[in-house]
Amino acid sequence: MDRYDAKTIEARWQRVWEDAQAFHVPNPEPGAPADDTHWYQLEMLPYPSGNGMHMGHVLNYTMGDVITHVRRRSGWAVVRPMGWDAFGLPAENAAIREGGHPREITERNIATIRAQMKRLGWAIDWDREVSSHDPGYYRWTQWLFLKFFEHGLAYRKEAPVNWCPNDQTVIANEYIVDGHCERCGALVELRNMTQWFFRTTAYADELLEFELPPGGEWPERTKTIQRNWIGRSEGAEILFRVDELGIDIPVFTTRADTLFGATFFVVAPEHPFVEAHASEEAQAYARHAGARRAEDRAAETEKTGVFTGHHVTNPVNGERLPIWVADYVLMDYGTGAIMAVPAHDERDREFADTFGLPVVEVIDEHGRLLNSERFDGLPARDGARAIVALLAEQGRGETTVSYRLRDWSFSRQRYWGCPIPIVHCERCGLVAVPEDELPVLLPEIEDYQPKGKPPLASNEEWMRVSCPGCGGDARRDPDTMDTFVDSSWYFLRYVDPHNGHAPFDRDVVDYWLPVSQYIGGIDHATGHLLYSRFFVKALNDFGMLGFREPFARLFHQGWVQMGGTKMSKTKGNVMGPDDLVAEYGADATRLCILFLGPADQDMEWTDAGVEGIVRFLRRLWRVVHEVAERAPADVPVEGPLARKANATIAKVSDDIVRRFQFHTPISAVMELVHELSDDPGGPAARFAAETAVSLIQPYAPHIAEELWQTLGHERLWQQPWPVADEAQLVQETFELVVQVNGKVRDRFHAEVGLSEDELVELAKTSPRVRAHIDGAQVRKTIVVPRKLVNFVVG
RNA sequence: GCCGGGGUGGCGAAACUGGUCAGACGCGCCCGACUUAAAAUCGGGUGGCCCUCGGGCCGUGCGGGUUCGAGCCCCGCCCCCGGCACCA
């Protein structure tokens, strides 16, 4: 018997798999009948960072690998692709810092990570590899953008946008954490700029609907995060008239029932009313307040504001309410103006107290209206409905819905991204680049340094173009797209990666998608996962695909932490797989990361467990070789060891497929190997050894393949996943637990076929039970078939 | 404040539908075998307290409840993690 030498056998089997194209899965032939045994296994595509992979990636992709192997061997056609989220700031910043071209840096990083992935032996169909920076890919990103543009779902507008002063670019709401740029940590500023937006708000209600296919399932917390982010509130829009100016100001309220309690009126500093009509003093306040960040405004303990010099009329009772400007009212929610009801709103109350404004109660302690004229006595809900109905008759109000969700600003003032295929023409306006001129190639430039304007704008030769509409002089759009545009559709390209005449073929995506199982971090809950759903719903409405959700089942792996915090480059606690793989091999590394704990929980990385895993692999190696030499062939497969093997098959399959639990199967196989090593020459030893090897294959495919050969077989990766022999799972005897008053007093081996009465009689034969029931009155006897007998005495 | 997820040995954890003295599997620790010795390897032990060595009592964040029986269900708390938040 040779020593277990991970390095040698891993290299050998990886070569075999590659030569055999073991994990290549072709698309079905056109017109092939639909089947329900295909599986799309997807993990979030990696950003090709200069650090290579960290253990979080290893966890993520190994989990996907285990599912892939089990499904494949259970008879499913499993597509399991890989690709690269290749555009983005880090490579561009590295190019500025260290010289070189972002493309070279990115492609070098891709090569490193691809090599790491191959070294780990993951069952990836490399024929489907795509990269977002490849013109063959971003041509279709541009093409899809134009579809959104044609449908009015991509548009330009001037708006206050989040500007990162460090990265010198606009960033999306979704990637701002506590007012700071998620990527570089700089304090984000608000700037008024003309930017590109996707009209995600047009899909707000649909994004609240999780239109998952049968069997689909998303974690509750992720749905909650998305619902909170979309922030739907039902209410009413009510028009308040400024009589002296002859204009109306609309407000949004969820509490129309409190309309009689409105005692003043407030507009946001940015509200157009202020600049047009407010007093000098109010305008000065607004200029000052509007320049402050929302966080600072929120942190302010004392309410501030200024009377504008005008009044509105309450449409329900004709009362004149003073219009104030105050920074506690936000321009980007509702209409930017509110009716203030200090009796029933904490913030309005604070404001009223500060400025000595009146407070009128209109809801009593039973939740009924008062001081509300003919509506008095109505429950709040009905009151709101009745008041809005009345206003609607007068054309002064209507029920409406407001959302927290904003449109997705996706133009970026940086170089390393997908160019926006739009031409700006003085005569024709925004003109789409014709389809046959795609892709608009990202030009080569020398200077990526951000200077407040996009680097592409400095490239005169590239910028100057003739208008596709009128042929006159025009200019290209110098912004590039947010990388989250690239990743909002990559899962569609994966299944049809070589398509030269369309981003994807509808039949092909309809065959494979929605993704059967998606695995990735919950940090993308309000970003990538929401954007991808928006894309798919829109593309469905364009008639390009036949489903409305991209991901049927979603799973979030926990963070792999070091020193109690998430691994990150800035914290310097990034740990990759390379050292571990070099010392112990890919199989040990894969087992290690999955054995760490439940995959959906955060876990502290430690290599303490490596010893246990390596011991297990060595024991497996030794025992299987012993079995191969000593165990008789063709013995009838029964007895305790055979039963254990069958139970292990059932446990491992159920844990992986149904429970999505990856660490307990390893324990189960360890138990089986322990029992096997007690008698490796005995009956059923060969069956037990084959079972152990077969079950560990998804986790440790190399050693499994090698030992499968030791046992005289070939091509384990193609062998059917074991199925437990039901007959073996049904035991002839079981352990009968006998309790008195719920406390275990004795245990028996009993036959499965015994009746309840027989079980009770058997239980009564125990002297240890008799000691507790003799002389006492048995008031009740509980019999749980195949489990226990419980005497209740007293 | 609103919403979601959690609290089990020295540590990571298991216990799937309320039913096998709760703690599988692994780490660590202790003991033993091999060795001149150590390392490596292999085997055994390992929740706490008490013990006349038969066993007894206690134990899943805290307090109650339901049940023959609760880590699991219900009520009330405490603590931790995450999302939203001057959102009208």
PDB file of C-alpha atoms in Angstrom, chain A residues 505-758:
ATOM      1  CA  ASP A 505     -31.347  32.218 -27.221  1.00  0.00           C
ATOM      2  CA  ARG A 506     -34.778  32.261 -25.649  1.00  0.00           C
ATOM      3  CA  ASP A 507     -35.265  28.485 -25.877  1.00  0.00           C
ATOM      4  CA  VAL A 508     -31.940  27.877 -24.201  1.00  0.00           C
ATOM      5  CA  VAL A 509     -32.552  30.214 -21.260  1.00  0.00           C
ATOM      6  CA  ASP A 510     -36.096  28.942 -20.916  1.00  0.00           C
ATOM      7  CA  TYR A 511     -34.713  25.423 -20.708  1.00  0.00           C
ATOM      8  CA  TRP A 512     -32.130  26.039 -17.995  1.00  0.00           C
ATOM      9  CA  LEU A 513     -33.570  28.915 -16.028  1.00  0.00           C
ATOM     10  CA  PRO A 514     -34.609  29.980 -13.458  1.00  0.00           C
ATOM     11  CA  VAL A 515     -31.373  29.038 -11.731  1.00  0.00           C
ATOM     12  CA  SER A 516     -32.101  25.949  -9.652  1.00  0.00           C
ATOM     13  CA  GLN A 517     -29.839  26.895  -6.791  1.00  0.00           C
ATOM     14  CA  TYR A 518     -28.045  30.180  -6.346  1.00  0.00           C
ATOM     15  CA  ILE A 519     -25.406  30.605  -3.660  1.00  0.00           C
ATOM     16  CA  GLY A 520     -23.860  33.895  -2.604  1.00  0.00           C
ATOM     17  CA  GLY A 521     -23.483  36.511   0.084  1.00  0.00           C
ATOM     18  CA  ILE A 522     -26.427  38.272   1.671  1.00  0.00           C
ATOM     19  CA  ASP A 523     -24.541  41.570   1.236  1.00  0.00           C
ATOM     20  CA  HIS A 524     -25.994  41.642  -2.277  1.00  0.00           C
ATOM     21  CA  ALA A 525     -29.593  41.551  -1.040  1.00  0.00           C
ATOM     22  CA  THR A 526     -30.476  45.112  -2.083  1.00  0.00           C
ATOM     23  CA  GLY A 527     -27.979  45.318  -4.935  1.00  0.00           C
ATOM     24  CA  HIS A 528     -27.168  42.535  -7.337  1.00  0.00           C
ATOM     25  CA  LEU A 529     -30.070  40.330  -6.244  1.00  0.00           C
ATOM     26  CA  LEU A 530     -32.572  43.143  -6.725  1.00  0.00           C
ATOM     27  CA  TYR A 531     -31.067  44.399  -9.996  1.00  0.00           C
ATOM     28  CA  SER A 532     -31.061  40.879 -11.471  1.00  0.00           C
ATOM     29  CA  ARG A 533     -34.719  40.455 -10.608  1.00  0.00           C
ATOM     30  CA  PHE A 534     -35.460  43.822 -12.230  1.00  0.00           C
ATOM     31  CA  PHE A 535     -33.590  42.778 -15.373  1.00  0.00           C
ATOM     32  CA  VAL A 536     -35.378  39.462 -15.671  1.00  0.00           C
ATOM     33  CA  LYS A 537     -38.823  40.955 -15.117  1.00  0.00           C
ATOM     34  CA  ALA A 538     -38.140  43.627 -17.728  1.00  0.00           C
ATOM     35  CA  LEU A 539     -36.669  41.161 -20.228  1.00  0.00           C
ATOM     36  CA  ASN A 540     -39.729  39.012 -19.691  1.00  0.00           C
ATOM     37  CA  ASP A 541     -41.903  42.001 -20.514  1.00  0.00           C
ATOM     38  CA  PHE A 542     -39.780  42.578 -23.644  1.00  0.00           C
ATOM     39  CA  GLY A 543     -40.646  39.004 -24.650  1.00  0.00           C
ATOM     40  CA  MET A 544     -37.051  37.860 -24.506  1.00  0.00           C
ATOM     41  CA  LEU A 545     -37.511  35.103 -21.955  1.00  0.00           C
ATOM     42  CA  GLY A 546     -40.288  33.119 -20.387  1.00  0.00           C
ATOM     43  CA  PHE A 547     -39.839  33.497 -16.636  1.00  0.00           C
ATOM     44  CA  ARG A 548     -40.076  36.311 -14.107  1.00  0.00           C
ATOM     45  CA  GLU A 549     -37.546  35.402 -11.475  1.00  0.00           C
ATOM     46  CA  PRO A 550     -33.883  34.637 -12.130  1.00  0.00           C
ATOM     47  CA  PHE A 551     -33.193  32.475  -9.073  1.00  0.00           C
ATOM     48  CA  ALA A 552     -35.584  29.787  -7.875  1.00  0.00           C
ATOM     49  CA  ARG A 553     -33.713  28.879  -4.739  1.00  0.00           C
ATOM     50  CA  LEU A 554     -31.302  31.101  -2.921  1.00  0.00           C
ATOM     51  CA  PHE A 555     -28.835  30.286  -0.206  1.00  0.00           C
ATOM     52  CA  HIS A 556     -26.517  32.650   1.628  1.00  0.00           C
ATOM     53  CA  GLN A 557     -23.277  31.288   2.953  1.00  0.00           C
ATOM     54  CA  GLY A 558     -22.023  32.784   6.191  1.00  0.00           C
ATOM     55  CA  TRP A 559     -18.953  34.951   6.389  1.00  0.00           C
ATOM     56  CA  VAL A 560     -15.668  33.252   6.908  1.00  0.00           C
ATOM     57  CA  GLN A 561     -14.076  35.521   9.458  1.00  0.00           C
ATOM     58  CA  MET A 562     -10.663  35.880  10.973  1.00  0.00           C
ATOM     59  CA  GLY A 563     -10.137  37.577  14.289  1.00  0.00           C
ATOM     60  CA  GLY A 564     -13.881  38.081  14.642  1.00  0.00           C
ATOM     61  CA  THR A 565     -14.328  40.204  11.531  1.00  0.00           C
ATOM     62  CA  LYS A 566     -15.127  39.536   7.923  1.00  0.00           C
ATOM     63  CA  MET A 567     -12.035  38.977   5.816  1.00  0.00           C
ATOM     64  CA  SER A 568     -11.042  42.044   3.890  1.00  0.00           C
ATOM     65  CA  LYS A 569      -7.953  43.396   2.305  1.00  0.00           C
ATOM     66  CA  THR A 570      -8.029  46.626   4.290  1.00  0.00           C
ATOM     67  CA  LYS A 571      -8.097  44.670   7.549  1.00  0.00           C
ATOM     68  CA  GLY A 572      -5.225  42.517   6.312  1.00  0.00           C
ATOM     69  CA  ASN A 573      -6.893  39.322   7.440  1.00  0.00           C
ATOM     70  CA  VAL A 574      -7.430  37.675   4.097  1.00  0.00           C
ATOM     71  CA  MET A 575      -6.626  33.985   4.066  1.00  0.00           C
ATOM     72  CA  GLY A 576      -6.506  32.092   0.812  1.00  0.00           C
ATOM     73  CA  PRO A 577      -6.471  28.383   0.076  1.00  0.00           C
ATOM     74  CA  ASP A 578      -2.974  28.187  -1.400  1.00  0.00           C
ATOM     75  CA  ASP A 579      -0.964  27.255   1.707  1.00  0.00           C
ATOM     76  CA  LEU A 580      -3.548  24.739   2.805  1.00  0.00           C
ATOM     77  CA  VAL A 581      -3.728  23.140  -0.622  1.00  0.00           C
ATOM     78  CA  ALA A 582       0.049  22.991  -0.891  1.00  0.00           C
ATOM     79  CA  GLU A 583       0.421  21.316   2.479  1.00  0.00           C
ATOM     80  CA  TYR A 584      -2.608  19.032   2.691  1.00  0.00           C
ATOM     81  CA  GLY A 585      -4.127  18.942  -0.781  1.00  0.00           C
ATOM     82  CA  ALA A 586      -7.363  20.043  -2.403  1.00  0.00           C
ATOM     83  CA  ASP A 587      -9.497  17.291  -0.859  1.00  0.00           C
ATOM     84  CA  ALA A 588      -8.454  18.175   2.686  1.00  0.00           C
ATOM     85  CA  THR A 589      -9.025  21.881   1.991  1.00  0.00           C
ATOM     86  CA  ARG A 590     -12.495  21.244   0.608  1.00  0.00           C
ATOM     87  CA  LEU A 591     -13.476  19.042   3.554  1.00  0.00           C
ATOM     88  CA  CYS A 592     -11.989  21.499   5.997  1.00  0.00           C
ATOM     89  CA  ILE A 593     -13.986  24.507   4.892  1.00  0.00           C
ATOM     90  CA  LEU A 594     -17.260  22.578   4.857  1.00  0.00           C
ATOM     91  CA  PHE A 595     -16.574  20.859   8.172  1.00  0.00           C
ATOM     92  CA  LEU A 596     -16.135  24.225   9.885  1.00  0.00           C
ATOM     93  CA  GLY A 597     -19.833  24.462  10.758  1.00  0.00           C
ATOM     94  CA  PRO A 598     -23.283  25.161   9.286  1.00  0.00           C
ATOM     95  CA  ALA A 599     -22.676  26.849   5.951  1.00  0.00           C
ATOM     96  CA  ASP A 600     -25.238  29.582   6.493  1.00  0.00           C
ATOM     97  CA  GLN A 601     -23.661  30.759   9.719  1.00  0.00           C
ATOM     98  CA  ASP A 602     -20.717  33.079  10.106  1.00  0.00           C
ATOM     99  CA  MET A 603     -17.662  31.097  11.047  1.00  0.00           C
ATOM    100  CA  GLU A 604     -14.275  31.861  12.409  1.00  0.00           C
ATOM    101  CA  TRP A 605     -11.611  30.412  10.179  1.00  0.00           C
ATOM    102  CA  THR A 606      -9.269  28.110  12.012  1.00  0.00           C
ATOM    103  CA  ASP A 607      -7.003  25.431  10.683  1.00  0.00           C
ATOM    104  CA  ALA A 608      -7.358  23.552  13.974  1.00  0.00           C
ATOM    105  CA  GLY A 609      -9.765  21.205  12.247  1.00  0.00           C
ATOM    106  CA  VAL A 610      -7.278  20.360   9.517  1.00  0.00           C
ATOM    107  CA  GLU A 611      -5.647  17.741  11.728  1.00  0.00           C
ATOM    108  CA  GLY A 612      -8.921  15.895  12.171  1.00  0.00           C
ATOM    109  CA  ILE A 613      -9.688  15.993   8.460  1.00  0.00           C
ATOM    110  CA  VAL A 614      -6.230  14.782   7.484  1.00  0.00           C
ATOM    111  CA  ARG A 615      -6.455  11.969  10.050  1.00  0.00           C
ATOM    112  CA  PHE A 616      -9.807  10.995   8.575  1.00  0.00           C
ATOM    113  CA  LEU A 617      -8.448  10.914   5.024  1.00  0.00           C
ATOM    114  CA  ARG A 618      -5.459   8.823   6.090  1.00  0.00           C
ATOM    115  CA  ARG A 619      -7.697   6.416   8.001  1.00  0.00           C
ATOM    116  CA  LEU A 620     -10.009   6.132   5.007  1.00  0.00           C
ATOM    117  CA  TRP A 621      -7.015   5.418   2.798  1.00  0.00           C
ATOM    118  CA  ARG A 622      -5.643   2.765   5.128  1.00  0.00           C
ATOM    119  CA  VAL A 623      -8.961   1.058   5.778  1.00  0.00           C
ATOM    120  CA  VAL A 624      -9.963   0.910   2.130  1.00  0.00           C
ATOM    121  CA  HIS A 625      -6.634  -0.656   1.216  1.00  0.00           C
ATOM    122  CA  GLU A 626      -7.081  -3.214   3.985  1.00  0.00           C
ATOM    123  CA  VAL A 627     -10.557  -3.984   2.724  1.00  0.00           C
ATOM    124  CA  ALA A 628      -9.312  -4.341  -0.833  1.00  0.00           C
ATOM    125  CA  GLU A 629      -6.742  -6.899   0.309  1.00  0.00           C
ATOM    126  CA  ARG A 630      -8.706  -8.832   2.885  1.00  0.00           C
ATOM    127  CA  ALA A 631     -12.407  -8.531   2.484  1.00  0.00           C
ATOM    128  CA  PRO A 632     -14.156 -11.310   0.619  1.00  0.00           C
ATOM    129  CA  ALA A 633     -15.957 -10.402  -2.543  1.00  0.00           C
ATOM    130  CA  ASP A 634     -19.593 -11.237  -3.213  1.00  0.00           C
ATOM    131  CA  VAL A 635     -20.678 -11.814   0.371  1.00  0.00           C
ATOM    132  CA  PRO A 636     -24.353 -11.209   1.037  1.00  0.00           C
ATOM    133  CA  VAL A 637     -24.663  -7.581   2.026  1.00  0.00           C
ATOM    134  CA  GLU A 638     -26.374  -7.579   5.382  1.00  0.00           C
ATOM    135  CA  GLY A 639     -25.652  -7.301   9.064  1.00  0.00           C
ATOM    136  CA  PRO A 640     -24.939  -4.299  11.264  1.00  0.00           C
ATOM    137  CA  LEU A 641     -22.201  -2.821   9.102  1.00  0.00           C
ATOM    138  CA  ALA A 642     -24.377  -3.041   5.987  1.00  0.00           C
ATOM    139  CA  ARG A 643     -27.187  -1.397   7.899  1.00  0.00           C
ATOM    140  CA  LYS A 644     -24.883   1.358   9.026  1.00  0.00           C
ATOM    141  CA  ALA A 645     -23.759   1.914   5.441  1.00  0.00           C
ATOM    142  CA  ASN A 646     -27.339   2.158   4.251  1.00  0.00           C
ATOM    143  CA  ALA A 647     -28.275   4.514   7.046  1.00  0.00           C
ATOM    144  CA  THR A 648     -25.305   6.677   6.107  1.00  0.00           C
ATOM    145  CA  ILE A 649     -26.438   6.805   2.489  1.00  0.00           C
ATOM    146  CA  ALA A 650     -29.860   8.013   3.589  1.00  0.00           C
ATOM    147  CA  LYS A 651     -28.430  10.558   6.011  1.00  0.00           C
ATOM    148  CA  VAL A 652     -25.870  12.044   3.618  1.00  0.00           C
ATOM    149  CA  SER A 653     -28.316  12.315   0.721  1.00  0.00           C
ATOM    150  CA  ASP A 654     -31.020  13.895   2.826  1.00  0.00           C
ATOM    151  CA  ASP A 655     -28.669  16.371   4.478  1.00  0.00           C
ATOM    152  CA  ILE A 656     -27.244  17.599   1.195  1.00  0.00           C
ATOM    153  CA  VAL A 657     -30.315  17.551  -1.022  1.00  0.00           C
ATOM    154  CA  ARG A 658     -33.144  18.451   1.329  1.00  0.00           C
ATOM    155  CA  ARG A 659     -31.575  20.102   4.343  1.00  0.00           C
ATOM    156  CA  PHE A 660     -28.727  21.924   2.633  1.00  0.00           C
ATOM    157  CA  GLN A 661     -26.451  20.934   5.451  1.00  0.00           C
ATOM    158  CA  PHE A 662     -22.904  20.114   4.454  1.00  0.00           C
ATOM    159  CA  HIS A 663     -20.983  19.446   7.649  1.00  0.00           C
ATOM    160  CA  THR A 664     -23.070  16.643   9.131  1.00  0.00           C
ATOM    161  CA  PRO A 665     -22.578  14.322   6.127  1.00  0.00           C
ATOM    162  CA  ILE A 666     -18.858  14.422   6.812  1.00  0.00           C
ATOM    163  CA  SER A 667     -19.514  13.339  10.410  1.00  0.00           C
ATOM    164  CA  ALA A 668     -21.750  10.556   9.157  1.00  0.00           C
ATOM    165  CA  VAL A 669     -19.096   9.168   6.824  1.00  0.00           C
ATOM    166  CA  MET A 670     -16.529   9.436   9.631  1.00  0.00           C
ATOM    167  CA  GLU A 671     -18.793   7.272  11.775  1.00  0.00           C
ATOM    168  CA  LEU A 672     -19.132   4.723   9.001  1.00  0.00           C
ATOM    169  CA  VAL A 673     -15.378   4.565   8.518  1.00  0.00           C
ATOM    170  CA  HIS A 674     -14.917   4.060  12.250  1.00  0.00           C
ATOM    171  CA  GLU A 675     -17.243   1.104  12.251  1.00  0.00           C
ATOM    172  CA  LEU A 676     -15.630  -0.277   9.138  1.00  0.00           C
ATOM    173  CA  SER A 677     -12.169  -0.052  10.627  1.00  0.00           C
ATOM    174  CA  ASP A 678     -13.272  -2.322  13.486  1.00  0.00           C
ATOM    175  CA  ASP A 679     -13.556  -5.211  11.056  1.00  0.00           C
ATOM    176  CA  PRO A 680     -12.163  -4.425   7.618  1.00  0.00           C
ATOM    177  CA  GLY A 681     -11.996  -8.109   6.675  1.00  0.00           C
ATOM    178  CA  GLY A 682     -15.509  -8.972   7.691  1.00  0.00           C
ATOM    179  CA  PRO A 683     -18.743  -9.444   5.767  1.00  0.00           C
ATOM    180  CA  ALA A 684     -20.170  -6.271   4.231  1.00  0.00           C
ATOM    181  CA  ALA A 685     -16.761  -4.592   4.635  1.00  0.00           C
ATOM    182  CA  ARG A 686     -16.423  -4.190   0.906  1.00  0.00           C
ATOM    183  CA  PHE A 687     -19.886  -2.730   0.609  1.00  0.00           C
ATOM    184  CA  ALA A 688     -19.227  -0.354   3.485  1.00  0.00           C
ATOM    185  CA  ALA A 689     -15.922   0.754   1.983  1.00  0.00           C
ATOM    186  CA  GLU A 690     -17.456   1.368  -1.422  1.00  0.00           C
ATOM    187  CA  THR A 691     -20.255   3.307   0.193  1.00  0.00           C
ATOM    188  CA  ALA A 692     -17.901   5.490   2.210  1.00  0.00           C
ATOM    189  CA  VAL A 693     -15.790   6.263  -0.839  1.00  0.00           C
ATOM    190  CA  SER A 694     -18.814   6.957  -2.990  1.00  0.00           C
ATOM    191  CA  LEU A 695     -20.426   9.248  -0.420  1.00  0.00           C
ATOM    192  CA  ILE A 696     -17.302  11.279   0.198  1.00  0.00           C
ATOM    193  CA  GLN A 697     -16.715  11.803  -3.527  1.00  0.00           C
ATOM    194  CA  PRO A 698     -18.592  15.140  -3.782  1.00  0.00           C
ATOM    195  CA  TYR A 699     -16.399  16.519  -1.006  1.00  0.00           C
ATOM    196  CA  ALA A 700     -13.089  14.848  -1.794  1.00  0.00           C
ATOM    197  CA  PRO A 701     -13.326  13.738  -5.405  1.00  0.00           C
ATOM    198  CA  HIS A 702      -9.660  12.954  -5.945  1.00  0.00           C
ATOM    199  CA  ILE A 703      -9.019  10.512  -3.114  1.00  0.00           C
ATOM    200  CA  ALA A 704     -12.455   9.031  -3.747  1.00  0.00           C
ATOM    201  CA  GLU A 705     -11.603   8.360  -7.389  1.00  0.00           C
ATOM    202  CA  GLU A 706      -8.270   6.808  -6.385  1.00  0.00           C
ATOM    203  CA  LEU A 707      -9.777   4.544  -3.734  1.00  0.00           C
ATOM    204  CA  TRP A 708     -12.625   3.584  -6.045  1.00  0.00           C
ATOM    205  CA  GLN A 709      -9.942   2.220  -8.320  1.00  0.00           C
ATOM    206  CA  THR A 710      -8.274   0.484  -5.384  1.00  0.00           C
ATOM    207  CA  LEU A 711     -11.581  -1.294  -4.857  1.00  0.00           C
ATOM    208  CA  GLY A 712     -11.458  -2.440  -8.476  1.00  0.00           C
ATOM    209  CA  HIS A 713     -13.829   0.009 -10.143  1.00  0.00           C
ATOM    210  CA  GLU A 714     -13.631   2.889 -12.589  1.00  0.00           C
ATOM    211  CA  ARG A 715     -14.975   6.388 -13.157  1.00  0.00           C
ATOM    212  CA  LEU A 716     -16.624   7.120  -9.870  1.00  0.00           C
ATOM    213  CA  TRP A 717     -17.706  10.561 -11.097  1.00  0.00           C
ATOM    214  CA  GLN A 718     -20.086   8.793 -13.464  1.00  0.00           C
ATOM    215  CA  GLN A 719     -21.404   6.238 -11.002  1.00  0.00           C
ATOM    216  CA  PRO A 720     -24.995   6.574  -9.840  1.00  0.00           C
ATOM    217  CA  TRP A 721     -25.345   8.232  -6.467  1.00  0.00           C
ATOM    218  CA  PRO A 722     -26.012   5.453  -3.954  1.00  0.00           C
ATOM    219  CA  VAL A 723     -29.580   4.768  -2.931  1.00  0.00           C
ATOM    220  CA  ALA A 724     -30.286   3.323   0.481  1.00  0.00           C
ATOM    221  CA  ASP A 725     -31.805  -0.143   0.572  1.00  0.00           C
ATOM    222  CA  GLU A 726     -35.075   0.547   2.369  1.00  0.00           C
ATOM    223  CA  ALA A 727     -35.272  -3.016   3.598  1.00  0.00           C
ATOM    224  CA  GLN A 728     -31.979  -2.513   5.405  1.00  0.00           C
ATOM    225  CA  LEU A 729     -33.172   0.667   7.023  1.00  0.00           C
ATOM    226  CA  VAL A 730     -36.083  -1.093   8.585  1.00  0.00           C
ATOM    227  CA  GLN A 731     -34.626  -2.686  11.629  1.00  0.00           C
ATOM    228  CA  GLU A 732     -35.914  -5.981  13.023  1.00  0.00           C
ATOM    229  CA  THR A 733     -35.201  -4.941  16.553  1.00  0.00           C
ATOM    230  CA  PHE A 734     -35.116  -1.566  18.170  1.00  0.00           C
ATOM    231  CA  GLU A 735     -34.163  -0.166  21.506  1.00  0.00           C
ATOM    232  CA  LEU A 736     -37.242   0.161  23.658  1.00  0.00           C
ATOM    233  CA  VAL A 737     -36.921   2.947  26.186  1.00  0.00           C
ATOM    234  CA  VAL A 738     -38.905   2.467  29.332  1.00  0.00           C
ATOM    235  CA  GLN A 739     -39.745   5.564  31.316  1.00  0.00           C
ATOM    236  CA  VAL A 740     -41.525   6.100  34.593  1.00  0.00           C
ATOM    237  CA  ASN A 741     -42.975   9.568  34.850  1.00  0.00           C
ATOM    238  CA  GLY A 742     -40.876  10.617  31.886  1.00  0.00           C
ATOM    239  CA  LYS A 743     -37.589   9.474  33.352  1.00  0.00           C
ATOM    240  CA  VAL A 744     -35.721   6.713  31.586  1.00  0.00           C
ATOM    241  CA  ARG A 745     -35.402   3.701  33.864  1.00  0.00           C
ATOM    242  CA  ASP A 746     -34.383   0.911  31.498  1.00  0.00           C
ATOM    243  CA  ARG A 747     -33.817   0.001  27.865  1.00  0.00           C
ATOM    244  CA  PHE A 748     -34.517  -3.269  26.016  1.00  0.00           C
ATOM    245  CA  HIS A 749     -33.918  -4.721  22.623  1.00  0.00           C
ATOM    246  CA  ALA A 750     -37.362  -5.451  21.341  1.00  0.00           C
ATOM    247  CA  GLU A 751     -38.714  -6.877  18.124  1.00  0.00           C
ATOM    248  CA  VAL A 752     -40.380  -4.506  15.744  1.00  0.00           C
ATOM    249  CA  GLY A 753     -43.465  -6.700  15.383  1.00  0.00           C
ATOM    250  CA  LEU A 754     -44.553  -6.629  19.032  1.00  0.00           C
ATOM    251  CA  SER A 755     -47.963  -5.243  19.886  1.00  0.00           C
ATOM    252  CA  GLU A 756     -48.453  -2.411  22.356  1.00  0.00           C
ATOM    253  CA  ASP A 757     -49.612  -4.813  25.047  1.00  0.00           C
ATOM    254  CA  GLU A 758     -46.597  -7.004  24.503  1.00  0.00           C
TER     255      GLU A 758
END
